Amino acid sequence: MVIMKALFAQLKKNRILKAIILLLLVSTNTAYADWYKQEQTIMGTLIKVELWHNKRLQAKKCISLVMTDMQRIDASMSPFKHDSELSHLNRTAATQAVKVSKELFQLVSKANRISEQTHGQFDITFASAGRLYDYRKAIRPSDEQLKNLLEAINYRHVLLDPRKRTIHFQHPQVYVDLGGIAKGHAVDQAIKILRQCGIKHALVSAGGDSRILGDKQGLPWMTGIRHPREKNSFVVLLPLTNTAISTSGDYERYFIEDGVRYHHIISPASGKPANKARSVTILGENTTTTDALSTAIFVMGPQKGLETIETLPSIEAIIIDTKGKVHYTSGLLQPKQEN
Ligand code: ADP
Ligand code: MG
């Protein structure tokens, strides 16, 4: 009887011991329940992932899944990597129809749909001439070169066959670049991964493209629109939840020659940098769309740009024109008071 009692006591102790160990394990994993943040340079831009989770290890795992996926997208869609799927397409698609991955096919299809919606101002074939600019080395194409290549800029040259999942360029000089849409796509993919990971509150951004999942512990995320001419200063601060937001500006990549600012957003009609705005911010539901639209509306400028956005449901815009004046779409303005 005494032995039984002792054994029982031992077991009870063991149970308590087990409970203590378990408690310790759980607490080391949740002791830092907080916001987790990581930054990394991928796709030539700063990638930021910030999320809330009550398990440190799980949070780190989710962030690392996102970073790995960003690297995967960069490896397949970079125009600077010789072995990317995009580079292969550019080398081959003028001579034959090229079978591509589902992801690339869908993104090029989406790019072409946005070209239709924006009357050709978003056009991934801008790169037929646009690739002759090197902003770091202050190099730009001559007028002669531009004249010869302008014909190749037309998204209709990019023939898509959904049944065979092939892409075939209809002009020998066509060259495509997804720089105006791929980062937005990568951010959308990141949000998908985070959701699958069980995350409910997060912010992912790739340069000027951000997407917000949920709120920030009951409060909105405050997102600033940069002043296009004054570093470290904001023109507008927006309180946001569950939103995609992209900004395109003429201050990101540029060089100045003889007083002219040569930047990275190219008007498909001229092959030259667009000059009707300084910055365009688009708000919407996903970053693939807001990324491409911010580039397109930048080319259009405030007047046509606002008109176009007013026709698109669930999309709003903030445009800073060449004089620094800020324009808003009607959905962002207060309703007029009736007297
Ligand atoms: P960032 O790359 O700084 O986020 P944007 O989203 O505005 O800026 O995209 C600019 C990029 O889009 C350029 O670097 C180029 O790769 C591509 N691009 C430039 N002009 C056009 C255009 N008219 N249509 C589609 N893509 C464009
Ligand atoms: Mg863009």
Short mmCIF file of C-alpha atoms and ligand atoms in Angstrom, two decimals:
data_model
loop_
_atom_site.label_atom_id
_atom_site.label_comp_id
_atom_site.label_asym_id
_atom_site.label_seq_id
_atom_site.Cartn_x
_atom_site.Cartn_y
_atom_site.Cartn_z
CA MET A 1 0.00 0.00 0.00
CA VAL A 2 2.83 2.31 0.93
CA ILE A 3 4.58 1.45 -2.33
CA MET A 4 1.40 2.13 -4.33
CA LYS A 5 1.03 5.50 -2.64
CA ALA A 6 4.66 6.36 -3.42
CA LEU A 7 4.22 5.35 -7.07
CA PHE A 8 1.08 7.41 -7.39
CA ALA A 9 2.87 10.38 -5.91
CA GLN A 10 5.73 9.86 -8.36
CA LEU A 11 3.29 9.75 -11.26
CA LYS A 12 1.57 12.88 -10.07
CA LYS A 13 4.93 14.58 -9.73
CA ASN A 14 5.84 13.40 -13.19
CA ARG A 15 2.65 14.78 -14.56
CA ILE A 16 3.37 18.09 -12.91
CA LEU A 17 6.91 17.92 -14.24
CA LYS A 18 5.57 17.21 -17.71
CA ALA A 19 3.14 20.11 -17.38
CA ILE A 20 5.96 22.42 -16.29
CA ILE A 21 8.13 21.37 -19.24
CA LEU A 22 5.18 21.86 -21.61
CA LEU A 23 4.46 25.26 -20.12
CA LEU A 24 8.08 26.24 -20.50
CA LEU A 25 8.11 25.11 -24.13
CA VAL A 26 4.94 27.01 -24.93
CA SER A 27 6.10 30.12 -23.14
CA THR A 28 9.46 30.23 -24.92
CA ASN A 29 7.52 30.05 -28.17
CA THR A 30 4.96 32.70 -27.26
CA ALA A 31 6.95 34.86 -24.90
CA TYR A 32 7.69 37.22 -27.81
CA ALA A 33 4.10 37.29 -29.11
CA ASP A 34 4.39 40.51 -31.03
CA TRP A 35 4.97 42.08 -34.38
CA TYR A 36 7.71 40.43 -36.39
CA LYS A 37 9.51 42.31 -39.11
CA GLN A 38 12.07 41.37 -41.73
CA GLU A 39 13.59 43.27 -44.63
CA GLN A 40 15.56 41.92 -47.56
CA THR A 41 16.62 43.23 -50.95
CA ILE A 42 15.08 41.09 -53.70
CA MET A 43 14.04 42.09 -57.26
CA GLY A 44 16.32 45.09 -56.93
CA THR A 45 14.06 46.55 -54.27
CA LEU A 46 13.49 46.52 -50.53
CA ILE A 47 11.04 43.80 -49.48
CA LYS A 48 9.39 44.27 -46.10
CA VAL A 49 7.26 41.75 -44.27
CA GLU A 50 5.68 42.69 -40.98
CA LEU A 51 3.18 40.46 -39.20
CA TRP A 52 1.60 39.67 -35.89
CA HIS A 53 1.74 36.20 -34.44
CA ASN A 54 1.75 34.64 -31.03
CA LYS A 55 4.28 31.96 -31.95
CA ARG A 56 7.76 33.13 -32.70
CA LEU A 57 8.88 30.07 -34.63
CA GLN A 58 5.75 30.00 -36.78
CA ALA A 59 6.07 33.74 -37.50
CA LYS A 60 9.67 33.28 -38.65
CA LYS A 61 8.68 30.30 -40.78
CA CYS A 62 5.91 32.29 -42.50
CA ILE A 63 8.23 35.22 -43.24
CA SER A 64 10.86 32.91 -44.63
CA LEU A 65 8.26 31.23 -46.91
CA VAL A 66 7.43 34.68 -48.31
CA MET A 67 11.08 35.64 -48.90
CA THR A 68 11.76 32.33 -50.65
CA ASP A 69 8.77 32.88 -52.92
CA MET A 70 9.93 36.42 -53.76
CA GLN A 71 13.28 34.96 -54.78
CA ARG A 72 11.51 32.34 -56.92
CA ILE A 73 9.51 35.06 -58.72
CA ASP A 74 12.66 37.13 -59.24
CA ALA A 75 14.48 34.11 -60.69
CA SER A 76 11.72 33.50 -63.23
CA MET A 77 10.63 37.05 -64.12
CA SER A 78 13.79 39.13 -63.97
CA PRO A 79 14.82 40.65 -67.33
CA PHE A 80 18.38 40.95 -65.97
CA LYS A 81 18.90 37.24 -65.30
CA HIS A 82 19.95 35.41 -68.43
CA ASP A 83 18.34 32.13 -67.33
CA SER A 84 14.99 33.57 -66.19
CA GLU A 85 11.85 32.35 -67.93
CA LEU A 86 11.23 35.93 -69.07
CA SER A 87 14.68 36.20 -70.70
CA HIS A 88 14.08 32.92 -72.49
CA LEU A 89 10.74 34.26 -73.74
CA ASN A 90 12.38 37.47 -74.98
CA ARG A 91 15.06 35.51 -76.85
CA THR A 92 12.66 33.07 -78.48
CA ALA A 93 9.09 34.34 -78.83
CA ALA A 94 9.65 36.44 -81.96
CA THR A 95 10.65 33.35 -83.94
CA GLN A 96 8.19 30.81 -82.49
CA ALA A 97 5.32 30.40 -80.03
CA VAL A 98 6.82 29.67 -76.62
CA LYS A 99 5.14 27.48 -74.01
CA VAL A 100 5.37 29.22 -70.65
CA SER A 101 4.52 28.50 -67.01
CA LYS A 102 0.96 29.06 -65.84
CA GLU A 103 2.15 31.91 -63.63
CA LEU A 104 3.90 33.81 -66.44
CA PHE A 105 1.01 33.21 -68.82
CA GLN A 106 -1.50 34.57 -66.31
CA LEU A 107 0.61 37.61 -65.50
CA VAL A 108 1.19 38.52 -69.16
CA SER A 109 -2.56 38.02 -69.80
CA LYS A 110 -3.37 40.32 -66.88
CA ALA A 111 -0.85 42.89 -68.20
CA ASN A 112 -2.58 42.85 -71.58
CA ARG A 113 -6.01 43.25 -69.97
CA ILE A 114 -4.73 46.33 -68.14
CA SER A 115 -3.32 47.63 -71.44
CA GLU A 116 -6.87 47.41 -72.85
CA GLN A 117 -8.35 49.20 -69.81
CA THR A 118 -5.77 51.99 -70.00
CA HIS A 119 -5.83 52.53 -73.77
CA GLY A 120 -2.34 51.12 -74.19
CA GLN A 121 -0.65 53.36 -71.60
CA PHE A 122 0.36 50.31 -69.62
CA ASP A 123 2.26 48.20 -72.10
CA ILE A 124 4.89 45.61 -71.25
CA THR A 125 6.36 45.97 -74.77
CA PHE A 126 7.50 49.50 -73.75
CA ALA A 127 10.78 47.67 -73.15
CA SER A 128 11.35 47.17 -76.89
CA ALA A 129 12.77 50.70 -76.65
CA GLY A 130 12.76 51.12 -72.86
CA ARG A 131 15.56 48.60 -72.43
CA LEU A 132 17.98 51.04 -74.04
CA TYR A 133 17.79 53.30 -70.96
CA ASP A 134 20.35 52.77 -68.23
CA TYR A 135 19.47 55.13 -65.38
CA ARG A 136 22.52 54.36 -63.28
CA LYS A 137 24.87 55.09 -66.17
CA ALA A 138 22.76 58.01 -67.48
CA ILE A 139 22.36 56.35 -70.89
CA ARG A 140 19.31 56.88 -73.13
CA PRO A 141 18.38 55.86 -76.68
CA SER A 142 18.94 58.34 -79.52
CA ASP A 143 15.95 59.77 -81.40
CA GLU A 144 16.98 57.61 -84.37
CA GLN A 145 16.93 54.44 -82.27
CA LEU A 146 13.54 55.37 -80.79
CA LYS A 147 12.08 56.01 -84.22
CA ASN A 148 13.11 52.56 -85.38
CA LEU A 149 11.78 50.78 -82.32
CA LEU A 150 8.46 52.59 -81.75
CA GLU A 151 6.62 50.18 -84.02
CA ALA A 152 7.60 47.29 -81.77
CA ILE A 153 5.83 48.91 -78.79
CA ASN A 154 2.32 47.54 -78.91
CA TYR A 155 0.86 44.99 -76.51
CA ARG A 156 -1.19 43.58 -79.40
CA HIS A 157 2.07 42.11 -80.74
CA VAL A 158 2.02 39.76 -77.74
CA LEU A 159 -0.17 36.91 -78.95
CA LEU A 160 -1.49 34.66 -76.19
CA ASP A 161 -2.89 31.19 -76.83
CA PRO A 162 -4.67 30.09 -73.64
CA ARG A 163 -5.33 26.58 -74.96
CA LYS A 164 -1.67 25.82 -75.64
CA ARG A 165 -0.45 28.29 -73.00
CA THR A 166 1.97 29.84 -75.47
CA ILE A 167 3.18 33.38 -76.17
CA HIS A 168 4.21 34.45 -79.66
CA PHE A 169 5.54 37.93 -80.50
CA GLN A 170 4.16 39.32 -83.76
CA HIS A 171 7.03 41.73 -84.40
CA PRO A 172 10.74 40.88 -84.57
CA GLN A 173 11.88 43.68 -82.24
CA VAL A 174 9.43 43.05 -79.39
CA TYR A 175 10.90 42.82 -75.91
CA VAL A 176 8.75 42.60 -72.78
CA ASP A 177 9.52 43.69 -69.22
CA LEU A 178 7.24 43.02 -66.25
CA GLY A 179 8.82 45.73 -64.04
CA GLY A 180 5.47 47.54 -63.84
CA ILE A 181 3.48 44.54 -62.56
CA ALA A 182 5.75 41.76 -61.19
CA LYS A 183 6.32 43.33 -57.78
CA GLY A 184 2.60 43.74 -57.30
CA HIS A 185 2.15 40.10 -58.23
CA ALA A 186 4.87 39.07 -55.76
CA VAL A 187 3.12 41.00 -52.96
CA ASP A 188 -0.22 39.33 -53.78
CA GLN A 189 1.52 35.94 -53.67
CA ALA A 190 3.05 36.87 -50.31
CA ILE A 191 -0.37 37.71 -48.84
CA LYS A 192 -1.72 34.38 -50.14
CA ILE A 193 1.14 32.54 -48.43
CA LEU A 194 0.66 34.43 -45.16
CA ARG A 195 -3.07 33.67 -45.15
CA GLN A 196 -2.34 29.97 -45.69
CA CYS A 197 0.11 30.26 -42.82
CA GLY A 198 -2.73 31.40 -40.56
CA ILE A 199 -1.68 35.06 -40.40
CA LYS A 200 -4.47 37.62 -40.00
CA HIS A 201 -2.56 40.89 -39.55
CA ALA A 202 0.33 41.76 -41.84
CA LEU A 203 1.93 44.29 -44.13
CA VAL A 204 3.99 43.26 -47.15
CA SER A 205 5.72 45.74 -49.38
CA ALA A 206 8.04 45.57 -52.35
CA GLY A 207 9.33 49.07 -53.08
CA GLY A 208 6.28 51.17 -53.90
CA ASP A 209 3.78 48.30 -53.79
CA SER A 210 2.19 47.34 -50.48
CA ARG A 211 -0.66 45.23 -49.29
CA ILE A 212 -2.21 45.30 -45.86
CA LEU A 213 -3.92 42.28 -44.32
CA GLY A 214 -6.30 43.09 -41.49
CA ASP A 215 -5.63 45.96 -39.12
CA LYS A 216 -2.89 46.80 -36.64
CA GLN A 217 -4.38 45.54 -33.39
CA GLY A 218 -7.64 47.39 -33.76
CA LEU A 219 -6.13 50.43 -35.46
CA PRO A 220 -5.54 51.16 -39.15
CA TRP A 221 -2.07 51.09 -40.64
CA MET A 222 -0.81 54.57 -41.41
CA THR A 223 0.67 54.70 -44.90
CA GLY A 224 2.37 57.80 -46.21
CA ILE A 225 2.64 59.05 -49.78
CA ARG A 226 6.10 60.45 -50.26
CA HIS A 227 6.72 64.01 -51.33
CA PRO A 228 8.05 63.64 -54.89
CA ARG A 229 10.71 66.32 -54.44
CA GLU A 230 11.49 66.40 -50.69
CA LYS A 231 13.21 63.35 -49.26
CA ASN A 232 11.77 61.92 -46.03
CA SER A 233 8.65 64.03 -46.19
CA PHE A 234 5.06 62.93 -46.84
CA VAL A 235 2.29 64.68 -48.75
CA VAL A 236 -0.59 62.57 -47.42
CA LEU A 237 -1.01 60.04 -44.62
CA LEU A 238 -3.67 57.39 -45.18
CA PRO A 239 -5.22 55.16 -42.51
CA LEU A 240 -5.68 51.76 -44.19
CA THR A 241 -6.89 48.22 -43.49
CA ASN A 242 -7.20 45.29 -45.92
CA THR A 243 -6.01 47.32 -48.90
CA ALA A 244 -3.52 47.22 -51.75
CA ILE A 245 -1.63 50.44 -52.48
CA SER A 246 0.97 51.26 -55.14
CA THR A 247 2.85 54.43 -55.92
CA SER A 248 4.73 55.24 -59.11
CA GLY A 249 6.98 58.27 -59.08
CA ASP A 250 9.49 60.04 -61.30
CA TYR A 251 11.93 60.18 -58.36
CA GLU A 252 12.64 56.46 -58.01
CA ARG A 253 15.07 55.82 -60.85
CA TYR A 254 16.22 58.74 -62.96
CA PHE A 255 19.06 60.91 -64.17
CA ILE A 256 18.99 64.55 -65.19
CA GLU A 257 20.53 65.77 -68.45
CA ASP A 258 20.32 69.37 -69.64
CA GLY A 259 17.61 70.03 -67.07
CA VAL A 260 15.46 67.12 -68.33
CA ARG A 261 14.55 64.36 -65.90
CA TYR A 262 14.90 60.93 -67.59
CA HIS A 263 13.06 58.44 -65.38
CA HIS A 264 11.81 54.86 -65.57
CA ILE A 265 8.14 55.28 -66.52
CA ILE A 266 7.96 55.32 -70.28
CA SER A 267 5.16 56.61 -72.48
CA PRO A 268 4.52 53.82 -75.03
CA ALA A 269 3.58 56.45 -77.65
CA SER A 270 7.00 58.14 -77.65
CA GLY A 271 9.40 55.71 -75.97
CA LYS A 272 10.36 58.63 -73.71
CA PRO A 273 9.72 59.19 -70.00
CA ALA A 274 6.15 60.31 -69.30
CA ASN A 275 5.96 63.93 -68.19
CA LYS A 276 2.40 64.62 -67.05
CA ALA A 277 2.75 63.77 -63.34
CA ARG A 278 5.24 63.46 -60.50
CA SER A 279 3.57 60.69 -58.57
CA VAL A 280 0.52 58.45 -58.81
CA THR A 281 -0.89 56.35 -55.99
CA ILE A 282 -3.55 53.73 -56.63
CA LEU A 283 -5.68 52.04 -53.96
CA GLY A 284 -7.45 48.78 -54.70
CA GLU A 285 -8.03 45.19 -53.69
CA ASN A 286 -4.85 43.55 -55.00
CA THR A 287 -1.36 44.80 -55.75
CA THR A 288 -1.07 43.20 -59.19
CA THR A 289 -3.76 45.62 -60.34
CA THR A 290 -2.66 48.67 -58.32
CA ASP A 291 0.97 48.25 -59.45
CA ALA A 292 0.12 48.20 -63.16
CA LEU A 293 -2.49 50.96 -62.82
CA SER A 294 -0.11 53.30 -60.98
CA THR A 295 2.31 53.04 -63.91
CA ALA A 296 -0.47 53.48 -66.51
CA ILE A 297 -2.11 56.46 -64.78
CA PHE A 298 1.30 58.07 -64.36
CA VAL A 299 1.65 58.00 -68.16
CA MET A 300 -1.88 59.40 -68.63
CA GLY A 301 -1.47 62.32 -66.24
CA PRO A 302 -4.13 63.81 -63.91
CA GLN A 303 -6.96 64.58 -66.31
CA LYS A 304 -7.25 61.35 -68.31
CA GLY A 305 -5.97 59.40 -65.31
CA LEU A 306 -8.78 60.48 -62.99
CA GLU A 307 -11.36 59.91 -65.74
CA THR A 308 -10.10 56.37 -66.28
CA ILE A 309 -10.02 55.47 -62.58
CA GLU A 310 -13.58 56.78 -62.09
CA THR A 311 -14.75 54.09 -64.53
CA LEU A 312 -13.09 51.27 -62.57
CA PRO A 313 -14.97 49.86 -59.55
CA SER A 314 -13.13 49.55 -56.20
CA ILE A 315 -10.15 51.61 -57.39
CA GLU A 316 -9.16 55.06 -56.15
CA ALA A 317 -6.26 57.35 -57.06
CA ILE A 318 -4.18 60.19 -55.68
CA ILE A 319 -2.22 62.05 -58.33
CA ILE A 320 0.45 64.69 -57.78
CA ASP A 321 0.72 66.75 -60.95
CA THR A 322 3.79 68.47 -62.40
CA LYS A 323 3.12 71.59 -60.30
CA GLY A 324 2.84 69.60 -57.08
CA LYS A 325 -0.97 69.87 -56.83
CA VAL A 326 -2.70 66.81 -55.35
CA HIS A 327 -5.77 65.36 -57.12
CA TYR A 328 -8.14 62.74 -55.65
CA THR A 329 -10.77 60.47 -57.20
CA SER A 330 -14.33 61.06 -55.99
CA GLY A 331 -14.33 58.01 -53.67
CA LEU A 332 -11.67 59.68 -51.52
CA LEU A 333 -13.39 63.04 -51.29
CA GLN A 334 -16.00 64.02 -48.73
CA PRO A 335 -19.52 64.06 -50.16
CA LYS A 336 -20.73 67.59 -50.93
CA GLN A 337 -23.10 69.08 -48.32
CA GLU A 338 -26.67 69.62 -49.53
CA ASN A 339 -28.07 72.96 -48.31
P1 ADP B 1 8.65 50.86 -59.36
O1 ADP B 1 9.33 49.85 -60.23
O2 ADP B 1 9.56 51.93 -58.87
O3 ADP B 1 7.75 50.28 -58.31
P2 ADP B 1 6.44 51.36 -61.13
O4 ADP B 1 5.53 50.42 -60.48
O5 ADP B 1 5.87 52.63 -61.54
O6 ADP B 1 7.71 51.69 -60.30
O7 ADP B 1 6.97 50.64 -62.41
C1 ADP B 1 7.95 51.21 -63.21
C2 ADP B 1 8.50 50.10 -64.02
O8 ADP B 1 7.50 49.67 -64.93
C3 ADP B 1 9.67 50.50 -64.85
O9 ADP B 1 10.88 50.33 -64.17
C4 ADP B 1 9.54 49.58 -66.04
O10 ADP B 1 10.11 48.32 -65.74
C5 ADP B 1 8.05 49.40 -66.19
N1 ADP B 1 7.41 50.35 -67.11
C6 ADP B 1 7.79 51.60 -67.45
N2 ADP B 1 6.92 52.18 -68.31
C7 ADP B 1 5.93 51.27 -68.50
C8 ADP B 1 4.73 51.27 -69.28
N3 ADP B 1 4.33 52.32 -70.00
N4 ADP B 1 3.97 50.14 -69.25
C9 ADP B 1 4.34 49.07 -68.52
N5 ADP B 1 5.44 49.01 -67.78
C10 ADP B 1 6.24 50.10 -67.75
MG MG B 2 3.55 50.25 -60.86
#
